[in-house]
Coordinates of C-alpha atoms and ligand atoms in Angstrom, one line a residue:
M509 CA 7.7 1.9 -284.7
S510 CA 7.8 -0.7 -281.9
Q511 CA 4.5 -1.9 -280.4
P512 CA 3.9 -0.8 -276.9
T513 CA 4.2 -3.6 -274.4
R514 CA 0.9 -5.2 -273.7
V515 CA 0.0 -5.2 -270.1
E516 CA -1.5 -8.6 -269.1
H517 CA -3.3 -9.8 -266.1
D518 CA -3.8 -13.6 -265.6
Y519 CA -7.5 -13.1 -265.8
L520 CA -9.8 -10.4 -267.1
V521 CA -13.3 -10.6 -265.7
V522 CA -15.8 -8.5 -267.5
G523 CA -18.6 -7.2 -265.1
A524 CA -18.5 -6.7 -261.4
G525 CA -21.8 -8.1 -260.5
S526 CA -23.1 -10.9 -258.4
A527 CA -21.0 -13.6 -260.3
G528 CA -18.2 -11.5 -261.4
S529 CA -17.4 -10.2 -257.8
V530 CA -17.1 -13.9 -256.7
I531 CA -14.8 -14.9 -259.5
A532 CA -12.4 -11.9 -258.9
R533 CA -12.3 -12.7 -255.1
R534 CA -11.5 -16.6 -255.5
L535 CA -9.0 -15.9 -258.2
L536 CA -7.2 -13.3 -256.2
D537 CA -7.3 -15.7 -253.1
A538 CA -5.5 -18.3 -255.2
G539 CA -2.6 -15.8 -255.9
H540 CA -3.7 -14.8 -259.5
S541 CA -3.6 -11.2 -260.9
V542 CA -7.1 -10.1 -261.9
H543 CA -8.4 -7.2 -264.0
V544 CA -12.1 -6.3 -263.4
V545 CA -13.5 -4.3 -266.2
E546 CA -16.9 -2.7 -265.3
A547 CA -19.2 -0.5 -267.3
G548 CA -20.8 1.1 -264.2
S549 CA -19.4 3.4 -261.6
K550 CA -18.0 3.0 -258.2
D551 CA -20.6 2.2 -255.4
D552 CA -20.2 5.4 -253.5
D553 CA -23.9 6.4 -253.7
E554 CA -25.2 6.0 -250.2
R555 CA -28.6 4.8 -251.4
V556 CA -26.7 1.6 -252.4
H557 CA -25.8 0.8 -249.1
S558 CA -29.1 1.5 -247.2
P559 CA -31.5 -1.6 -247.4
Q560 CA -34.3 0.8 -248.1
G561 CA -32.5 2.7 -250.9
W562 CA -33.2 0.4 -253.7
P563 CA -36.5 2.0 -255.1
L564 CA -34.6 5.3 -255.4
L565 CA -31.8 3.8 -257.5
L566 CA -34.4 2.6 -260.3
Q567 CA -34.0 4.9 -263.3
S568 CA -31.0 6.5 -261.7
P569 CA -27.5 6.6 -263.6
L570 CA -26.7 3.3 -261.6
D571 CA -29.4 1.6 -263.5
W572 CA -29.1 0.3 -267.2
A573 CA -32.9 1.0 -267.4
L574 CA -33.6 -1.2 -270.4
M575 CA -36.8 -1.6 -272.0
T576 CA -38.1 -4.7 -273.9
V577 CA -39.6 -4.5 -277.3
P578 CA -43.4 -4.3 -277.2
Q579 CA -44.9 -7.6 -275.8
R580 CA -47.4 -9.1 -278.0
H581 CA -49.2 -11.0 -275.3
A582 CA -49.1 -8.1 -272.9
D583 CA -51.1 -5.4 -274.6
N584 CA -48.1 -4.6 -276.8
R585 CA -46.4 -2.8 -273.8
S586 CA -42.7 -2.4 -273.4
L587 CA -41.6 -3.6 -270.1
Y588 CA -39.0 -1.7 -268.0
W589 CA -35.9 -3.8 -266.8
P590 CA -33.8 -2.3 -264.2
R591 CA -30.2 -3.8 -264.0
G592 CA -27.2 -2.6 -261.9
K593 CA -24.6 -0.5 -263.7
V594 CA -22.3 -0.1 -260.7
L595 CA -19.7 -2.1 -258.8
G596 CA -21.8 -5.1 -257.5
G597 CA -24.0 -5.0 -260.5
S598 CA -27.7 -5.8 -259.9
S599 CA -26.6 -7.0 -256.3
S600 CA -26.1 -3.3 -255.6
L601 CA -29.8 -2.3 -256.4
N602 CA -31.6 -5.5 -255.8
G603 CA -34.1 -6.2 -253.0
M604 CA -31.5 -8.3 -251.0
I605 CA -33.7 -11.4 -250.6
Y606 CA -31.5 -14.4 -250.1
I607 CA -33.1 -17.4 -251.8
R608 CA -31.5 -20.5 -253.5
G609 CA -34.4 -22.1 -255.2
H610 CA -35.6 -25.6 -255.0
R611 CA -33.4 -28.7 -255.1
S612 CA -35.4 -29.9 -258.2
D613 CA -34.3 -26.8 -260.1
Y614 CA -30.7 -27.9 -260.1
D615 CA -31.3 -31.5 -260.6
A616 CA -33.1 -30.6 -263.8
W617 CA -30.1 -28.7 -264.9
A618 CA -27.9 -31.7 -264.3
H619 CA -30.4 -34.0 -266.0
T620 CA -30.5 -31.8 -269.1
G621 CA -26.8 -32.0 -270.0
C622 CA -25.1 -30.1 -267.1
P623 CA -23.3 -32.7 -265.0
G624 CA -21.8 -31.4 -261.8
W625 CA -24.7 -28.9 -261.4
D626 CA -27.1 -31.1 -259.5
W627 CA -28.4 -29.9 -255.9
D628 CA -25.9 -32.1 -254.0
S629 CA -23.1 -30.7 -256.0
V630 CA -24.1 -27.0 -255.7
L631 CA -25.4 -26.8 -252.0
P632 CA -21.7 -26.8 -250.7
L633 CA -20.9 -23.8 -252.9
F634 CA -24.0 -21.9 -251.7
K635 CA -22.6 -22.7 -248.1
R636 CA -19.1 -21.8 -248.9
S637 CA -20.2 -18.2 -249.8
E638 CA -22.2 -17.8 -246.8
D639 CA -21.7 -16.0 -243.4
H640 CA -25.2 -17.0 -242.0
V641 CA -26.4 -15.4 -238.8
D642 CA -27.5 -18.7 -237.5
G643 CA -24.1 -20.2 -237.9
E644 CA -23.1 -23.5 -239.6
S645 CA -25.9 -26.0 -240.2
A646 CA -26.8 -28.7 -242.8
W647 CA -28.3 -25.9 -244.9
H648 CA -26.1 -22.8 -244.1
G649 CA -22.5 -21.9 -244.0
K650 CA -20.5 -19.7 -241.6
G651 CA -17.3 -17.7 -242.1
G652 CA -17.9 -17.1 -246.0
P653 CA -17.7 -13.5 -247.4
L654 CA -21.4 -13.1 -247.9
P655 CA -23.5 -12.0 -244.7
V656 CA -27.0 -13.5 -244.6
G657 CA -29.3 -12.3 -241.9
R658 CA -32.8 -12.7 -240.8
I659 CA -35.6 -10.0 -240.6
T660 CA -35.6 -9.6 -236.8
E661 CA -38.2 -6.8 -236.4
P662 CA -40.8 -7.3 -239.2
H663 CA -43.0 -4.5 -240.4
P664 CA -46.5 -5.0 -239.0
T665 CA -48.0 -5.4 -242.3
A666 CA -45.3 -8.0 -243.3
A667 CA -46.4 -9.8 -240.3
A668 CA -50.0 -9.5 -241.3
F669 CA -49.1 -11.1 -244.7
V670 CA -47.7 -14.1 -242.8
E671 CA -50.7 -14.3 -240.6
A672 CA -53.2 -14.0 -243.4
A673 CA -51.5 -16.8 -245.5
L674 CA -51.6 -19.0 -242.3
A675 CA -55.2 -18.4 -241.9
L676 CA -55.9 -19.7 -245.3
G677 CA -54.1 -22.9 -244.6
H678 CA -50.6 -22.4 -245.9
E679 CA -47.8 -23.9 -243.8
H680 CA -45.3 -21.7 -242.1
T681 CA -41.6 -22.0 -243.4
E682 CA -38.9 -21.0 -241.1
D683 CA -36.3 -20.9 -243.7
F684 CA -37.0 -20.9 -247.5
N685 CA -33.4 -22.4 -248.0
G686 CA -34.1 -25.2 -245.5
E687 CA -35.8 -28.4 -245.4
R688 CA -39.1 -27.2 -247.0
M689 CA -39.3 -24.3 -249.4
V690 CA -43.1 -24.2 -249.9
G691 CA -45.0 -22.2 -247.3
V692 CA -45.1 -18.6 -245.9
G693 CA -42.5 -17.0 -243.7
F694 CA -40.0 -14.0 -243.5
N695 CA -37.0 -13.8 -245.8
H696 CA -33.4 -14.1 -245.0
A697 CA -31.6 -11.2 -246.6
T698 CA -28.0 -10.1 -247.5
I699 CA -28.0 -7.3 -244.9
R700 CA -25.6 -6.9 -242.0
D701 CA -25.7 -4.2 -239.4
G702 CA -28.2 -2.3 -241.3
R703 CA -26.2 -2.2 -244.5
R704 CA -26.8 -3.8 -247.8
M705 CA -24.2 -6.5 -248.4
S706 CA -23.8 -6.5 -252.2
A707 CA -21.5 -9.2 -253.9
W708 CA -18.8 -6.4 -254.5
Q709 CA -18.8 -5.2 -250.8
S710 CA -18.9 -8.8 -249.6
F711 CA -16.3 -10.5 -251.9
V712 CA -14.0 -7.8 -253.3
A713 CA -14.2 -4.5 -251.3
P714 CA -12.0 -6.2 -248.4
L715 CA -9.3 -6.9 -250.9
L716 CA -9.2 -3.5 -252.7
G717 CA -5.4 -2.9 -251.6
N718 CA -4.3 -6.1 -253.1
P719 CA -1.6 -5.1 -256.0
A720 CA -2.7 -8.1 -258.1
L721 CA -6.3 -6.5 -258.5
T722 CA -6.9 -3.8 -261.1
V723 CA -10.5 -2.4 -261.3
T724 CA -11.6 -0.1 -264.2
T725 CA -14.9 1.4 -263.8
G726 CA -16.9 3.4 -266.4
A727 CA -15.5 0.9 -269.0
H728 CA -18.0 -0.4 -271.4
V729 CA -16.5 -3.6 -273.0
H730 CA -17.4 -3.7 -276.8
R731 CA -15.9 -7.0 -277.8
V732 CA -13.6 -9.9 -277.1
L733 CA -10.1 -9.8 -278.8
M734 CA -9.3 -13.0 -280.5
E735 CA -6.0 -14.5 -281.8
D736 CA -5.9 -17.9 -283.6
G737 CA -9.3 -18.9 -282.2
R738 CA -8.4 -17.9 -278.6
A739 CA -9.7 -15.0 -276.5
V740 CA -6.7 -12.8 -275.4
G741 CA -8.5 -9.7 -274.1
V742 CA -11.2 -7.3 -274.6
E743 CA -11.7 -3.9 -276.2
Y744 CA -13.5 -1.3 -274.1
A745 CA -14.6 2.3 -274.2
V746 CA -14.2 4.9 -271.5
G747 CA -15.9 8.1 -272.5
G748 CA -15.3 8.2 -276.2
A749 CA -11.8 6.5 -276.1
L750 CA -11.1 2.9 -276.9
H751 CA -8.7 0.8 -274.8
R752 CA -7.6 -2.8 -274.9
A753 CA -6.9 -5.1 -271.8
Y754 CA -5.2 -8.5 -272.1
A755 CA -5.4 -11.8 -270.2
S756 CA -2.7 -14.5 -270.2
A757 CA -4.9 -17.2 -268.9
E758 CA -8.6 -16.6 -269.7
V759 CA -11.3 -14.0 -270.3
V760 CA -14.5 -14.4 -268.3
L761 CA -17.6 -12.7 -269.2
S762 CA -19.8 -11.9 -266.2
G763 CA -21.8 -9.0 -267.8
G764 CA -25.1 -10.6 -266.7
V765 CA -28.0 -12.1 -268.9
I766 CA -27.9 -8.9 -271.2
G767 CA -24.2 -7.8 -271.2
S768 CA -22.6 -11.3 -271.7
A769 CA -24.8 -12.3 -274.6
Q770 CA -24.5 -8.8 -276.2
T771 CA -20.6 -8.9 -275.9
L772 CA -20.5 -12.3 -277.5
L773 CA -22.8 -11.1 -280.5
L774 CA -20.7 -8.0 -280.9
S775 CA -17.6 -10.2 -281.0
G776 CA -19.1 -12.2 -283.8
I777 CA -19.9 -15.2 -281.7
G778 CA -23.6 -16.0 -282.3
P779 CA -26.3 -17.0 -284.9
A780 CA -24.3 -16.3 -288.2
R781 CA -27.5 -15.2 -290.0
H782 CA -28.4 -12.6 -287.3
L783 CA -24.7 -11.3 -287.2
R784 CA -24.8 -10.9 -291.0
E785 CA -28.1 -9.0 -291.0
V786 CA -26.7 -6.5 -288.5
G787 CA -23.3 -6.2 -290.1
V788 CA -21.1 -8.1 -287.5
E789 CA -18.4 -10.3 -289.0
V790 CA -18.9 -13.9 -288.0
T791 CA -16.2 -15.5 -285.8
V792 CA -18.1 -18.6 -284.5
D793 CA -21.6 -19.5 -285.7
L794 CA -23.2 -20.3 -282.4
P795 CA -26.9 -20.3 -282.8
G796 CA -28.0 -20.4 -279.2
V797 CA -26.5 -17.0 -278.2
G798 CA -29.4 -14.7 -277.2
E799 CA -31.9 -17.6 -277.3
N800 CA -33.8 -18.9 -274.3
L801 CA -34.3 -15.3 -272.6
H802 CA -36.8 -15.7 -269.8
D803 CA -37.8 -14.3 -266.5
H804 CA -40.1 -14.7 -263.5
L805 CA -43.2 -12.6 -263.9
L806 CA -44.8 -10.3 -261.4
V807 CA -48.0 -8.3 -261.1
S808 CA -48.8 -5.7 -258.4
N809 CA -52.0 -6.1 -256.3
V810 CA -52.0 -2.6 -254.7
Y811 CA -54.0 -1.8 -251.7
E812 CA -54.7 1.7 -250.3
A813 CA -54.1 1.7 -246.6
S814 CA -56.5 3.2 -244.1
R815 CA -53.5 5.2 -242.6
P816 CA -49.8 5.8 -243.2
L817 CA -47.7 2.9 -242.6
P818 CA -44.8 3.2 -240.1
P819 CA -41.3 2.9 -241.8
G820 CA -39.8 -0.5 -241.9
K821 CA -36.4 -1.5 -240.7
A822 CA -35.2 -4.0 -243.3
N823 CA -35.3 -4.3 -247.2
L824 CA -39.1 -3.4 -247.8
L825 CA -39.6 -7.1 -249.0
E826 CA -39.7 -8.9 -245.6
S827 CA -42.2 -11.7 -246.2
Q828 CA -43.4 -14.0 -249.0
L829 CA -45.2 -17.2 -249.8
F830 CA -44.1 -20.2 -252.0
A831 CA -47.1 -22.1 -253.2
S832 CA -47.8 -24.7 -255.8
T833 CA -50.8 -25.0 -258.4
D834 CA -50.1 -28.7 -258.6
A835 CA -49.1 -30.8 -255.6
R836 CA -47.6 -33.6 -257.9
R837 CA -44.9 -31.2 -259.0
P838 CA -41.7 -31.0 -256.9
G839 CA -41.3 -27.4 -255.5
P840 CA -43.4 -24.3 -255.8
D841 CA -44.6 -22.4 -259.0
L842 CA -46.1 -19.3 -257.4
Q843 CA -44.2 -16.8 -255.3
P844 CA -46.5 -14.0 -253.9
L845 CA -44.3 -11.3 -252.4
F846 CA -45.3 -8.7 -249.8
L847 CA -44.0 -5.1 -250.0
H848 CA -45.0 -2.5 -247.3
L849 CA -44.9 0.2 -250.1
V850 CA -46.9 0.8 -253.1
Y851 CA -45.2 -1.0 -256.2
P852 CA -47.4 0.6 -258.7
A853 CA -49.2 -1.7 -261.3
E854 CA -48.7 0.0 -264.6
S855 CA -51.6 2.4 -265.7
Y856 CA -53.4 1.8 -262.3
P857 CA -53.8 4.6 -259.6
V858 CA -51.0 5.0 -257.0
P859 CA -52.5 5.7 -253.6
E860 CA -50.6 7.9 -251.2
H861 CA -50.4 5.2 -248.4
G862 CA -50.6 1.6 -249.4
Y863 CA -48.9 -1.8 -249.6
T864 CA -48.6 -4.4 -252.3
I865 CA -49.2 -8.1 -252.4
A866 CA -47.5 -9.0 -255.6
P867 CA -48.4 -12.2 -257.5
G868 CA -45.4 -13.9 -259.0
I869 CA -44.8 -17.1 -261.0
V870 CA -41.5 -18.8 -260.8
R871 CA -41.7 -21.7 -263.3
P872 CA -42.4 -19.6 -266.5
L873 CA -42.5 -21.6 -269.9
S874 CA -42.4 -18.6 -272.2
R875 CA -39.1 -18.0 -273.9
G876 CA -37.7 -15.2 -276.0
T877 CA -34.6 -13.7 -277.5
L878 CA -31.9 -11.1 -277.1
R879 CA -30.8 -9.7 -280.5
L880 CA -28.5 -6.8 -281.7
A881 CA -30.3 -3.8 -282.9
S882 CA -27.3 -2.8 -284.9
A883 CA -23.5 -3.4 -284.9
D884 CA -23.0 -0.2 -282.7
P885 CA -21.8 -1.6 -279.3
E886 CA -23.3 1.4 -277.4
A887 CA -26.8 0.6 -278.8
A888 CA -29.2 -1.2 -276.4
P889 CA -30.0 -4.6 -277.7
L890 CA -33.4 -5.9 -278.6
L891 CA -35.0 -7.6 -275.6
D892 CA -38.0 -9.9 -276.4
P893 CA -38.8 -12.2 -273.5
N894 CA -42.1 -12.9 -275.2
V895 CA -44.0 -12.9 -272.0
L896 CA -47.2 -14.8 -271.6
S897 CA -46.8 -16.5 -274.9
E898 CA -47.4 -19.8 -273.2
R899 CA -50.9 -20.4 -271.9
Y900 CA -49.6 -21.8 -268.6
D901 CA -47.9 -18.5 -267.6
L902 CA -51.1 -16.5 -268.0
E903 CA -53.2 -19.0 -266.1
A904 CA -50.6 -19.4 -263.4
L905 CA -50.4 -15.7 -262.9
V906 CA -54.2 -15.3 -262.7
D907 CA -54.1 -18.2 -260.1
A908 CA -51.4 -16.0 -258.2
V909 CA -53.6 -13.0 -258.5
E910 CA -56.6 -14.8 -257.0
L911 CA -54.4 -16.2 -254.2
C912 CA -53.1 -12.6 -253.4
R913 CA -56.6 -11.3 -253.3
E914 CA -57.6 -14.1 -250.8
I915 CA -54.7 -13.1 -248.7
G916 CA -55.4 -9.4 -249.0
G917 CA -59.0 -10.0 -247.8
Q918 CA -58.1 -11.8 -244.6
A919 CA -58.7 -10.4 -241.2
A920 CA -55.1 -9.9 -240.5
F921 CA -55.3 -7.0 -242.8
D922 CA -58.6 -5.4 -241.6
T923 CA -56.8 -2.6 -239.6
W924 CA -54.7 -1.7 -242.6
R925 CA -57.1 -2.2 -245.8
K926 CA -58.9 0.8 -247.1
A927 CA -59.5 -0.5 -250.7
E928 CA -58.0 -2.7 -253.3
V929 CA -56.7 -0.3 -256.0
A930 CA -55.4 -3.1 -258.5
P931 CA -56.8 -5.0 -260.0
G932 CA -59.8 -3.2 -258.2
P933 CA -63.3 -4.2 -257.4
E934 CA -64.6 -4.0 -261.0
A935 CA -62.3 -7.0 -261.9
R936 CA -64.5 -10.0 -261.1
T937 CA -64.2 -12.8 -263.5
R938 CA -61.2 -14.8 -264.4
D939 CA -61.3 -13.1 -267.7
D940 CA -61.3 -9.7 -266.1
L941 CA -58.1 -11.0 -264.2
R942 CA -56.5 -12.3 -267.5
A943 CA -56.9 -8.6 -268.9
Y944 CA -55.6 -7.3 -265.7
V945 CA -52.4 -9.4 -266.1
R946 CA -51.9 -8.5 -269.7
R947 CA -52.3 -4.9 -268.8
A948 CA -50.1 -4.9 -265.6
V949 CA -47.5 -7.7 -265.9
G950 CA -44.0 -6.9 -265.4
T951 CA -40.6 -8.3 -264.4
Y952 CA -39.6 -10.1 -261.3
H953 CA -36.1 -9.0 -262.3
H954 CA -34.9 -12.6 -262.7
Q955 CA -33.9 -12.8 -266.3
V956 CA -31.7 -15.7 -267.2
G957 CA -30.7 -18.0 -270.0
T958 CA -29.2 -16.1 -273.0
C959 CA -26.0 -18.0 -272.8
R960 CA -27.4 -21.4 -271.9
M961 CA -25.1 -24.2 -270.6
G962 CA -25.5 -27.5 -271.9
Q963 CA -24.3 -30.1 -274.5
D964 CA -26.9 -29.6 -277.4
S965 CA -26.9 -27.6 -280.5
L966 CA -28.3 -24.4 -278.9
S967 CA -25.9 -24.6 -275.9
V968 CA -23.5 -21.5 -275.7
V969 CA -21.3 -22.9 -272.9
D970 CA -20.4 -26.4 -271.9
P971 CA -21.0 -27.5 -268.3
E972 CA -17.5 -26.0 -267.5
L973 CA -18.8 -22.7 -268.7
R974 CA -16.4 -22.7 -271.7
V975 CA -17.9 -20.9 -274.8
Y976 CA -18.1 -23.4 -277.5
G977 CA -15.7 -22.9 -280.5
V978 CA -13.4 -20.4 -278.6
Q979 CA -10.3 -21.2 -276.5
G980 CA -9.8 -19.2 -273.4
L981 CA -13.3 -17.8 -272.9
R982 CA -15.9 -18.5 -270.4
V983 CA -19.3 -17.0 -269.4
A984 CA -20.3 -17.1 -265.7
D985 CA -23.4 -15.3 -264.6
A986 CA -27.2 -15.6 -264.7
S987 CA -27.1 -16.0 -268.6
V988 CA -25.8 -19.4 -268.3
M989 CA -28.8 -20.9 -266.3
P990 CA -30.5 -23.3 -268.5
S991 CA -33.8 -22.7 -266.8
V992 CA -34.5 -20.1 -264.1
P993 CA -34.6 -21.5 -260.5
S994 CA -38.0 -21.2 -258.6
G995 CA -36.5 -18.6 -256.3
N996 CA -34.8 -15.1 -256.5
T997 CA -31.7 -15.2 -258.7
N998 CA -28.9 -13.5 -256.7
A999 CA -27.7 -16.4 -254.6
P1000 CA -27.8 -18.7 -257.6
S1001 CA -25.6 -16.2 -259.6
I1002 CA -23.2 -16.1 -256.7
M1003 CA -23.1 -19.9 -256.6
I1004 CA -22.4 -19.8 -260.3
G1005 CA -19.4 -17.5 -259.5
E1006 CA -18.2 -19.9 -256.9
K1007 CA -18.5 -22.9 -259.4
A1008 CA -16.8 -21.0 -262.1
S1009 CA -13.8 -20.0 -260.0
D1010 CA -13.4 -23.8 -259.1
L1011 CA -13.5 -24.6 -262.8
I1012 CA -11.1 -21.9 -263.8
L1013 CA -8.6 -22.8 -261.0
A1014 CA -8.8 -26.5 -261.8
A1015 CA -7.7 -25.7 -265.4
S1016 CA -4.9 -23.3 -264.5
Ligands
FAD2328 C1 -34.5 -4.3 -259.1 C2 -34.0 -5.6 -258.9 C3 -34.3 -6.2 -257.7 C4 -33.9 -7.6 -257.4 N1 -34.2 -8.2 -256.3 C5 -33.6 -9.3 -256.0 C6 -33.7 -9.9 -254.7 O1 -34.3 -9.3 -253.7 N2 -33.1 -11.2 -254.5 C7 -32.4 -11.9 -255.5 O2 -32.0 -13.0 -255.2 N3 -32.3 -11.4 -256.7 C8 -32.9 -10.2 -257.0 N4 -32.7 -9.6 -258.2 C9 -31.9 -10.4 -259.3 C10 -30.4 -10.5 -259.0 O3 -30.0 -9.3 -258.5 C11 -29.7 -10.8 -260.4 O4 -30.2 -12.0 -260.9 C12 -28.2 -10.9 -260.2 O5 -27.7 -9.9 -259.5 C13 -27.8 -11.3 -261.6 O6 -26.2 -11.4 -261.3 P1 -25.3 -11.4 -262.6 O7 -24.0 -11.7 -262.1 O8 -25.7 -12.3 -263.8 O9 -25.5 -10.0 -263.3 P2 -25.2 -8.5 -262.7 O10 -25.2 -8.6 -261.1 O11 -26.3 -7.7 -263.2 O12 -23.9 -8.1 -263.0 C14 -23.4 -7.8 -264.4 C15 -22.4 -6.6 -264.4 O13 -21.9 -6.6 -265.6 C16 -21.6 -5.2 -266.0 N5 -21.6 -5.1 -267.5 C17 -22.7 -5.6 -268.4 N6 -22.3 -5.3 -269.6 C18 -21.0 -4.9 -269.5 C19 -20.1 -4.6 -270.6 N7 -20.5 -4.7 -271.9 N8 -18.8 -4.0 -270.1 C20 -18.5 -3.9 -268.9 N9 -19.4 -4.2 -267.9 C21 -20.7 -4.7 -268.2 C22 -23.0 -4.5 -265.4 O14 -22.8 -3.1 -265.3 C23 -23.0 -5.3 -264.0 O15 -22.1 -4.6 -263.1 C24 -33.0 -8.3 -258.5 C25 -32.7 -7.5 -259.6 C26 -33.1 -6.3 -259.7 C27 -32.6 -5.6 -261.1

């Protein structure tokens, strides 16, 4: 019997998230054919598009809704990790804050084996994506696919947060992506005309009629198909049925910090010992796959409000503060975030009306792992970020809790504050606050690092994002970050998509 003709595109992109959407767009613009294979659904749920819809998407079918393994240093709690399972990936259910991080974050990447990823090299890529409401400047781009706007009518409590931090002596920052990141101010956000601008909507939706583009949704990629050491395609499941898709040029994994590492492991690319333990045949012994999992950490200082809060007009996350526990270090390590809603602290009461001053840390030292639970591609992986295993992370979070308490106690909040609910008045000493952090710590949703870029024995991809030991296969998403930048990770993931497309096109 003759083999059916195998349908090939030039490129296969696995995952239509922040990075994958950019890659698909840039390859299409360059005249290539692209097949995007996405496990999630179309983004036709209206809650995706409203800037205020994201809390309603958590635990919905558009969320992978993963859980970590019990965290030893956090009272053995399993942490809930939302991730977008929809066109746009996590950029379709994130908080829309547009932050790039500090210049020193990227210079550190370059310094630790990633030439070409220093700040001066990546700034033009951030700008190329952007269509900033303020227009072209030294810091921002105009005319790119990604709209970035300002919070023009802040919620009164978000304004109170800024006023309170200023009263404590923090400096005002007009633009966290500008000259000075450290300070307090209002976020810029990926919102235009009152609509969320996900990476998919910004980069790919305008090209949906392009015959060179094929999009398959509801398609869970199980493994990379290899021929003679070269990636030639992927196998994916739709419903119960298995399908194959092929690429004549390259396969690009953009499944995010969890999906990309899991796909590599299921393809036999990873630590040989672990693969044998779970019964996956080893293709390439690559010990770094699944190592270096880390995340920004967040707690929720929750306040009961003295009256119902008026509705906001933007993304519910309008103002924040970048601060440092050590002035000798470049850039911030704390990121208290204000929400004009109750973002509950686990196991603490949830007031009917309230707001949250969320202490966050952005230079965590704790590192963990992602491992397969079994060889079954549909089984969720074992996620162990090992949070708070480093003493610095615990102490920095306690510093952040104290800082947020100080802000919450300022006169600017007098007309809004009824009571502090978490950590609550009974938490007085630093030890009490350590216990609170262990009991309430959660994710800031900025997991990275499981397919780390670099040139040492634990690197998974080289600085051109090519998987070591395999031809024709790259990883491009938050998983390649060697260390998490000190800001939110959507813009950095989009930048990685820009850089990846340059590298792919240069090799074509
Ligand atoms: C609730 C939440 C709030 C956040 N808020 C912000 C914020 O305000 N600002 C900010 O900058 N960052 C925020 N982030 C983080 C940011 O959105 C992510 O870091 C970023 O989107 C990661 O991009 P990515 O391309 O690596 O992965 P993703 O955008 O997650 O994309 C991965 C895609 O691959 C698909 N996929 C995975 N595995 C497979 C597979 N096996 N087969 C097929 N498809 C697969 C997924 O369904 C998904 O669509 C938030 C994240 C969350 C979850």
